[in-house]
PDB file of C-alpha atoms in Angstrom:
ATOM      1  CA  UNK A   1      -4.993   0.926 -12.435  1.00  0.00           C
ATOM      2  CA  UNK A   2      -4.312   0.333  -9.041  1.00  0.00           C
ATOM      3  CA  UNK A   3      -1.198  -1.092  -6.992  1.00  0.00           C
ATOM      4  CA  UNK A   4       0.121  -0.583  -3.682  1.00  0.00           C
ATOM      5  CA  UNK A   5       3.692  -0.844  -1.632  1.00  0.00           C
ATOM      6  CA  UNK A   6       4.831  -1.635   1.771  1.00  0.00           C
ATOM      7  CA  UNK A   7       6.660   0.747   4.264  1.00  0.00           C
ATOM      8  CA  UNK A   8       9.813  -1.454   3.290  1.00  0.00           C
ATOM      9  CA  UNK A   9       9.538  -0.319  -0.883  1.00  0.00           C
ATOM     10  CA  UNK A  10       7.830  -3.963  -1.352  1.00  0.00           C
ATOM     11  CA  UNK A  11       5.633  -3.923  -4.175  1.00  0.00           C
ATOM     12  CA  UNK A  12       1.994  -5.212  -5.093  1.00  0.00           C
ATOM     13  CA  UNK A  13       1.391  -6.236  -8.146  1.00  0.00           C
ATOM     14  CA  UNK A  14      -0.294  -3.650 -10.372  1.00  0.00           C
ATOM     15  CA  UNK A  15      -4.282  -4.376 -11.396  1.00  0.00           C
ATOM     16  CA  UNK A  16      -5.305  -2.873 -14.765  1.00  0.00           C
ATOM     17  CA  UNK A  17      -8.529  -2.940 -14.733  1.00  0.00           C
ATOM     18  CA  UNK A  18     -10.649  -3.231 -18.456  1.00  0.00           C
ATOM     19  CA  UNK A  19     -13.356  -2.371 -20.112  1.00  0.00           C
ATOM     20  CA  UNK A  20     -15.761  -4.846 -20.957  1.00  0.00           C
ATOM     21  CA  UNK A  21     -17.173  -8.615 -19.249  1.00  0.00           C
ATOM     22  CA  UNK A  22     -13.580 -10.482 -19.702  1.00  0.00           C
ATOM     23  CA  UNK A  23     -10.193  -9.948 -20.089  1.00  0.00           C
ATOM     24  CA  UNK A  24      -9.074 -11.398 -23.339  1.00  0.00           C
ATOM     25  CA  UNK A  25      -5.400 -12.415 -24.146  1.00  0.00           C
ATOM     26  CA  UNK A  26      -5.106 -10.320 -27.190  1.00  0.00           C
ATOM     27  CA  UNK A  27      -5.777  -7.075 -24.890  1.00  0.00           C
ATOM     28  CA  UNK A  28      -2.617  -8.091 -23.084  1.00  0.00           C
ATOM     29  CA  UNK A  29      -0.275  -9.233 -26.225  1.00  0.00           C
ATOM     30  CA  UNK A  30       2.144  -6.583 -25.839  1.00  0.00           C
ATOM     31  CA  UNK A  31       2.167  -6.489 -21.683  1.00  0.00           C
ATOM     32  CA  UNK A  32       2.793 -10.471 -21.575  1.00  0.00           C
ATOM     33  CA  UNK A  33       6.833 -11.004 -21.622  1.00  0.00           C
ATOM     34  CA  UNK A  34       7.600  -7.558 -21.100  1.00  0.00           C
ATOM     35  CA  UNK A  35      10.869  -6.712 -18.866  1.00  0.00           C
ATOM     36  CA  UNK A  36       9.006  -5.436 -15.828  1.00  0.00           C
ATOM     37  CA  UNK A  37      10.405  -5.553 -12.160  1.00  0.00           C
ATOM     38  CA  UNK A  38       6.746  -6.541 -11.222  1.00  0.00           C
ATOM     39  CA  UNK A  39       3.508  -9.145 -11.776  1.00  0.00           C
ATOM     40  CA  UNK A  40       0.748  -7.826 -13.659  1.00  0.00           C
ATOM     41  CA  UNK A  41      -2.907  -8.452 -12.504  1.00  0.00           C
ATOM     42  CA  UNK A  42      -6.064  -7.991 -14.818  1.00  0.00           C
ATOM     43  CA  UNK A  43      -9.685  -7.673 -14.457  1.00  0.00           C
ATOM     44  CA  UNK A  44     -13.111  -6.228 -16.231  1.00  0.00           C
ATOM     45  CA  UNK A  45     -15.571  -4.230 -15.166  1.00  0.00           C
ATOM     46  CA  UNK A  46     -18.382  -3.391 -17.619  1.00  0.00           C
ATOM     47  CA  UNK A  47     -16.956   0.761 -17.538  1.00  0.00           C
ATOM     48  CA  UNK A  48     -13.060   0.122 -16.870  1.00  0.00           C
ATOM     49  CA  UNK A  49     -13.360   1.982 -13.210  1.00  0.00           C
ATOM     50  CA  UNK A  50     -12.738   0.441 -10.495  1.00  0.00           C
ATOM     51  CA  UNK A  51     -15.814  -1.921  -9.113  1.00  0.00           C
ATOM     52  CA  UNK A  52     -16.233  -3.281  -5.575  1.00  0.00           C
ATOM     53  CA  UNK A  53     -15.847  -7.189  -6.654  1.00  0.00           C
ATOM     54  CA  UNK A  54     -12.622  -5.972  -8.661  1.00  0.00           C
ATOM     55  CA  UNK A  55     -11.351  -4.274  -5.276  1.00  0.00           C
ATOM     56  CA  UNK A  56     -12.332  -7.209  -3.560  1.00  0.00           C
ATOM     57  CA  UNK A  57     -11.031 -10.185  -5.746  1.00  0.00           C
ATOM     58  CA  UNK A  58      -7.491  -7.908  -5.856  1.00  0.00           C
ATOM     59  CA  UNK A  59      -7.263  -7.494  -1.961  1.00  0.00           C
ATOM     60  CA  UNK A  60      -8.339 -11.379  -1.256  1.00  0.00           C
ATOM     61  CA  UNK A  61      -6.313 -12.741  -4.268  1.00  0.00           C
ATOM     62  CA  UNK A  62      -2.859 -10.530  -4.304  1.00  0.00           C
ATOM     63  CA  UNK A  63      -3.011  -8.669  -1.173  1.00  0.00           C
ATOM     64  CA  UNK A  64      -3.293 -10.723   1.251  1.00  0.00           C
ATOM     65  CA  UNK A  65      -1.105 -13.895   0.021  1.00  0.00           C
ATOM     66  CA  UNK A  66       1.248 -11.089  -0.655  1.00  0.00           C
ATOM     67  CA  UNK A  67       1.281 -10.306   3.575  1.00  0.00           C
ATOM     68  CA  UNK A  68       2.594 -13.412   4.842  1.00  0.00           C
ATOM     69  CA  UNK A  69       1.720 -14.348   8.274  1.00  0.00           C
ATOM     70  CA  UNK A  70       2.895 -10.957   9.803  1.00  0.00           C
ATOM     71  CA  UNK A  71      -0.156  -8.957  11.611  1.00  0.00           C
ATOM     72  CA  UNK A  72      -1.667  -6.409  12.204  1.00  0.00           C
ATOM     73  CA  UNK A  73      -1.163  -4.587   8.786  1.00  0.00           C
ATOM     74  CA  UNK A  74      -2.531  -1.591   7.960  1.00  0.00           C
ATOM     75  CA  UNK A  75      -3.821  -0.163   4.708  1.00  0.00           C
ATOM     76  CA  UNK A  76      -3.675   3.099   4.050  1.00  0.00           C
ATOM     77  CA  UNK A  77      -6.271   4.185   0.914  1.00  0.00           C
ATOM     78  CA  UNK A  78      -8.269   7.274  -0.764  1.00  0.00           C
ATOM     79  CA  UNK A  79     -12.252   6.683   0.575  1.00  0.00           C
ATOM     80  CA  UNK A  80     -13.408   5.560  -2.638  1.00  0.00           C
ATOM     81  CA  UNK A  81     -16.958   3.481  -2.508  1.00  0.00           C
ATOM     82  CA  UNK A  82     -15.473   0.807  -3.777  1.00  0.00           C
ATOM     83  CA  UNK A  83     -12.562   0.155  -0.936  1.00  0.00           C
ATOM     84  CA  UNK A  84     -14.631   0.566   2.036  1.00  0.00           C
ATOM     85  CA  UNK A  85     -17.806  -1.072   0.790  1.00  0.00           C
ATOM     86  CA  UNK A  86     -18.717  -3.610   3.878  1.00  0.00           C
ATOM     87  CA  UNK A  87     -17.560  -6.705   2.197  1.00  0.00           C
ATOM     88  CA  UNK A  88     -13.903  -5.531   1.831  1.00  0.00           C
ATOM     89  CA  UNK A  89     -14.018  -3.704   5.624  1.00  0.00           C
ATOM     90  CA  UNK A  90     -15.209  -7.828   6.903  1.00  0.00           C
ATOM     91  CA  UNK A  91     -12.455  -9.143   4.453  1.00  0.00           C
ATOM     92  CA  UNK A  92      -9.936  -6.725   6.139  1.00  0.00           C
ATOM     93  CA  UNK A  93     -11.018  -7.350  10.045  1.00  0.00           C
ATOM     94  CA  UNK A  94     -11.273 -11.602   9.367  1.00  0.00           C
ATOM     95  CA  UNK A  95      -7.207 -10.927   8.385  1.00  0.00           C
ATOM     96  CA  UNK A  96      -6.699  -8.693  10.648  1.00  0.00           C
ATOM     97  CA  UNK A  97      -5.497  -5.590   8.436  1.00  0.00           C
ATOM     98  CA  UNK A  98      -6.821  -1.954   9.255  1.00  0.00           C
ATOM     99  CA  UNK A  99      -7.774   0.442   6.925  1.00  0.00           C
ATOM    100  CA  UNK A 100      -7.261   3.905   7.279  1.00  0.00           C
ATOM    101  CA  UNK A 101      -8.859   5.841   5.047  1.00  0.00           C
ATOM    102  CA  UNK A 102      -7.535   9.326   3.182  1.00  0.00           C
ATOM    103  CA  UNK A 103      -9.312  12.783   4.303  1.00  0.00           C
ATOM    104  CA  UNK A 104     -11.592  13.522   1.578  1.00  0.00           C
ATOM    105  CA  UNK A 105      -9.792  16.089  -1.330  1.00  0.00           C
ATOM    106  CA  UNK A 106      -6.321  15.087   0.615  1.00  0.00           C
ATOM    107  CA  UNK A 107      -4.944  12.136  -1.444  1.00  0.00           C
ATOM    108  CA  UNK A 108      -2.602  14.689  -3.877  1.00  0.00           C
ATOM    109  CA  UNK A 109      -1.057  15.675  -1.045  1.00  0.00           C
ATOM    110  CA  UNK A 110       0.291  12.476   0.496  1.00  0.00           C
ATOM    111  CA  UNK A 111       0.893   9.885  -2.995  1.00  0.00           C
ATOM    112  CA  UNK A 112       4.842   9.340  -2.043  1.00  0.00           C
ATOM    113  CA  UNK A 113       3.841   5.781  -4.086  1.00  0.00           C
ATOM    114  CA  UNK A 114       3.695   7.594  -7.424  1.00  0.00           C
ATOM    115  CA  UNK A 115       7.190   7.884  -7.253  1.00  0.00           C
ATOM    116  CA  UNK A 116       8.090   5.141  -5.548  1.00  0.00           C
ATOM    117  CA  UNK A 117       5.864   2.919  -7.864  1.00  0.00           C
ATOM    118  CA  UNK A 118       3.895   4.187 -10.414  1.00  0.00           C
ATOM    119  CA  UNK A 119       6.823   5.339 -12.181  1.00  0.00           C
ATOM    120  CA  UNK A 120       8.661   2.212 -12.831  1.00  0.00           C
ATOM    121  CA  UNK A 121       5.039   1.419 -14.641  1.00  0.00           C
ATOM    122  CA  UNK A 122       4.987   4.495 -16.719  1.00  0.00           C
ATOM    123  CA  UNK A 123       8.661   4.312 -17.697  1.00  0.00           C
ATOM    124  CA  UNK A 124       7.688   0.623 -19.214  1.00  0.00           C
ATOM    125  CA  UNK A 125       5.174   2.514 -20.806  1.00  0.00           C
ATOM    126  CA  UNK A 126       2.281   0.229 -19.812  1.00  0.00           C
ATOM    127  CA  UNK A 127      -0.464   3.023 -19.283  1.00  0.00           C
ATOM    128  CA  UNK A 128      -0.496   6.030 -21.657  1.00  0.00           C
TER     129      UNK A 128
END
């Protein structure tokens, strides 16, 4: 799963990301009308971890329309391969959003969005 916030408490709209080529409707059944104070996004990737097209697709197709016009932005993520491959660092600098990446071994430390976001998807009892 992934899913970021702003500095203002805005949210993103959660990615579950699963196993397989596709996402098929019945994997979804009992997420689609739920009560949840946020969208859901879906992908697959052929292991269910988080792949560089995934990361992509998600920052192009929800983070960014989510922005607005506002700029600069700045992103503030763990260093794994798959957010700063070179295709998402271009997508970044053509919309003008920096990314500052986590010291390595450092991200348990500073996850203040765990609270502030994850647990609203926990609570619904979405990921278990």
């Amino acid at each position: 799963m992934l899913t970021g916030a702003s500095a203002n408490g805005k949210k993103l709209s959660p990615l579950i990301v699963f196993k397989g080529k596709f996402v098929w409707d019945q994997w979804m059944a009992e997420l689609v009308g739920g009560d949840y104070d946020f969208e859901l996004s879906y992908a697959a990737s052929t292991k269910g971890w988080m792949e560089t097209d995934v990361f992509y697709n998600y920052i192009e197709k929800v983070l960014i329309p989510s922005l607005g016009e506002e700029r600069p932005v700045l992103i503030v993520y763990d260093g794994h391969s798959t957010h700063v491959h070179v295709r998402v660092v271009e997508l970044a600098i053509r919309n003008r959003i920096t990314i500052l990446k986590l010291p390595p071994q450092t991200s348990h430390l500073q996850q203040p969005i765990d609270i502030a976001v994850f647990k609203s998807i926990w609570d619904a009892k979405l990921v278990e």
